[in-house]
Structures are given as structure tokens and as C-alpha cells.
Amino acid sequence: MLHVDLDQFVAAVEVLRRPELAGLPVIVGGRGDPTERAVVSTASYEARAFGVGSGMPLRVAARKVPDAVFLPVDADAYLAASEVVMATLRAQPGAVVQVLGWDEAFVGTQTGDPEAYARQLQAAVLDRTQLHCSVGIGDTLIRAKNATDLGKPAGVFQLTADNWLEVMGARPTRDLWGIGAKISGRLATLGISTVAELAAADPQELAGQFGPKMGPWYSQLGRGEGASVVDDTPWVARGHSRETTFQTDLTDADQVRDAVRGLAAAVLEGVAADGRPVVGLTLKVRYAPFTTKTHAKKMPETSDRGEILARALDLAGAIDPGRPIRLLGLRADMTMPDDARTGHTPTRSGW
DNA sequence: TCTGGGGTCCTAGGACCC
DNA sequence: TCTGGGGTCCTAGGACCC
């Protein structure tokens, strides 16, 4: 199967509608104001050359590239471009398409020449959208996904059981999709720093360290093994959430209650569009400087706006009543009934 | 340097039950 | 006085991805 990833997607879409930005360092994030509290969504390759990357605070990015063009996030524009890309993929011969986000998808197909298929696919996407993409080819989804990075930009790369360890073996575990900073750090303390070392590690021992599911899953990641079937079953959302970061920390309880009310009302917009009732509510509170507390409440299935809002405010009351408040941000999650998960469930461990 | 916004899933531990 | 074993449900928190 193949994994397709659009190159610098968000920045590329912006440059398409403002051709004068081509070749300039473009940084998309927040409301496009580098003095605000927000982070980089996507930086163009020209900006990345200065060390700017996704997740970096805009203020830091501005310090690194004072001359960069800063643009606000325009989700609707990216979604529209994404839909054209995905439609183009689905129009390829024999293609089964599993969308992973705005800018990536797995494509399953039967072909004797995957490399040629990949090139053809790149040409079709470029022709229809003027966007470049990289394509990974693999004998498992994991290998295809990892291969894409090696093909960037605008290239094609193949990873199979034959060359997996040869190509990936010496790389840090952090390079694997699903292994982040924390887990790679914990692995390192166990003497596991490279992909080859992870591949050779005992799954039972990993289970002891990381739990019965995640331990063996990391072992599989190290070997590049797992599912090899692309699943195009329509996505069913597990829940809806909204998150916000305050430009200045909130310090009093009234402000917090107002913020929770507003956030919950915003989530309810997504819930209303979804149509299913709510069964659970979680409030994640980000305190300055950067600690998170969770307050959760299971609730009887309901679609009643007033009741859901009231319960959200109950949770707000649990926010540190005792000590001084310094709130950096808030996130509210609402979950749908389990039995609504009729579609396929593309879990990480399911791979 | 200082912390987005929208998602997903897993784990630990306590409460409660038989 | 000391402390079963198994199960489920719930809350809190952690981690990862794009």
C-alpha cells in the first residue's frame, strides 16, 4: 500500500492563493499575529531552514525569522483543498483511500509496479491542485507511513521487510510514528535507543514497562510490522472538543466560569451538528506554568443543552477553589455513546 | 522559548460488588 | 486480627498524532 503526504500543505495552500509569497519564509499559526500567545501550525521550507517548525511559539518563530510572512490559520480553505486532493486519490485506478487528516491518506491498490503508481498519483494531484506530495510504499501500513518521510519533498520511497532494518535500524526510536519524546526517553533509560534495538527487545519486558497493549505495540513499531489493509470505512467521531488559550492568564473564579460557559457552548455547536447525545464531559485545565488537571464526569445520555451546560459549570466549580488561580488555557471534551461507534475503529494498537 | 486546537487511545487506582 | 480473588465502572492523568 501507499501513504500520501502533502508537502508543507498549509503553507502551500496559502502560497497558491498569494503567488507573490512563493519562495518567501511563510509561517501560518494562530491569528497571524506573532506577538500573541499561539504556535506555528505549518512553516514553509524557506522558514524551516531557519529552524522554525510546527508547535513552536509564534514569538520564538518571529525571533528566528523576523522577516517571515505570518498568516492566520484558515481551516476552511485547507479543508476545501484537502477534499479536492482526496477526491483525486479516490479517482485513481483501484484505489481504496483511508484519510488520516487534512494532508495525508493511505491508498490501497493492486499493482505490479507501485513506484509507477505512486508517480502517477503525484502527477494527478499536482495537475488537479498544483500541490506537491510525497509517497511512501510499504508492505505494512507502518512501513508505508515511515517511508513517506524518507521521500520528502515530492519524492517516492519504499520500505518493506527486506530493507526495513537496513534503512531504519540505526535511526532513533523517536523517528517512528507513535513514539514521541516521552516514550523515546523512557526507552533510552532501558538501553533502547535505536529502531533496531527496539525491534530486538522482548515484547513481554516492554509490556511490564508500558502496559499490556502499549509494550507489545512499541515492539511491533520497531519491526515495522502490523496491518496491511487499507480501511475506507467512514469515520465516526468519538467525541468533540474545543480548546482555548488565554492571551493573559485568568486569575479569578468569575472569569473562569464565563470561560467554561463559552467553551462548553462552543463544543455544543459541534455536538449539535453531530446529532448524537452526550454521555461524558471532561474539562482539562492548563495552569500556568504548564501543568494540567483533568476533571471528568460521566453523565446520563442526554442532548439537553441546558443540562449539559449546567454540568460543565459544575465541573468548573471543581477548579482549585482553594488557592490562587492562574489559568493559561482550557479544553472541554464531550463524548458520544460507545454504541455509536459502529464504524471501524482505527486505533493505533489495531494496526 | 514558552506553550494551538482538534482528535485518539491507554493505564493506574479507587470504589463497589459478589 | 488480618486481610481472598475476580470483576466492572469511573475518574484522573498521560501520551501521541496532524
CSV table of C-alpha atoms (C1' of nucleotides) in Angstrom, one decimal, chain A residues 39 63 213 238 241-245 286 331 349, chain B residues 1-12:
chain,number,residue,atom,x,y,z
A,39,VAL,CA,2.0,28.4,18.0
A,63,ARG,CA,12.7,36.0,16.7
A,213,LYS,CA,-1.1,-3.1,25.0
A,238,ARG,CA,-15.7,9.5,19.4
A,241,SER,CA,-13.8,19.3,21.9
A,242,ARG,CA,-12.8,22.9,21.9
A,243,GLU,CA,-9.7,24.3,23.4
A,244,THR,CA,-8.6,27.9,24.1
A,245,THR,CA,-5.5,29.7,25.3
A,286,ARG,CA,-4.0,24.2,31.9
A,331,ARG,CA,-10.1,22.4,26.9
A,349,SER,CA,-2.9,-0.7,18.5
B,1,DT,C1',11.4,29.9,24.2
B,2,DC,C1',7.2,29.1,26.5
B,3,DT,C1',3.3,26.5,25.4
B,4,DG,C1',-2.6,25.8,19.4
B,5,DG,C1',-6.6,23.3,18.6
B,6,DG,C1',-8.9,19.1,17.3
B,7,DG,C1',-8.6,14.5,17.8
B,8,DT,C1',-7.5,9.3,19.5
B,9,DC,C1',-6.2,5.7,22.9
B,10,DC,C1',-4.1,3.5,27.2
B,11,DT,C1',-3.1,2.9,32.2
B,12,DA,C1',-3.4,3.3,37.2
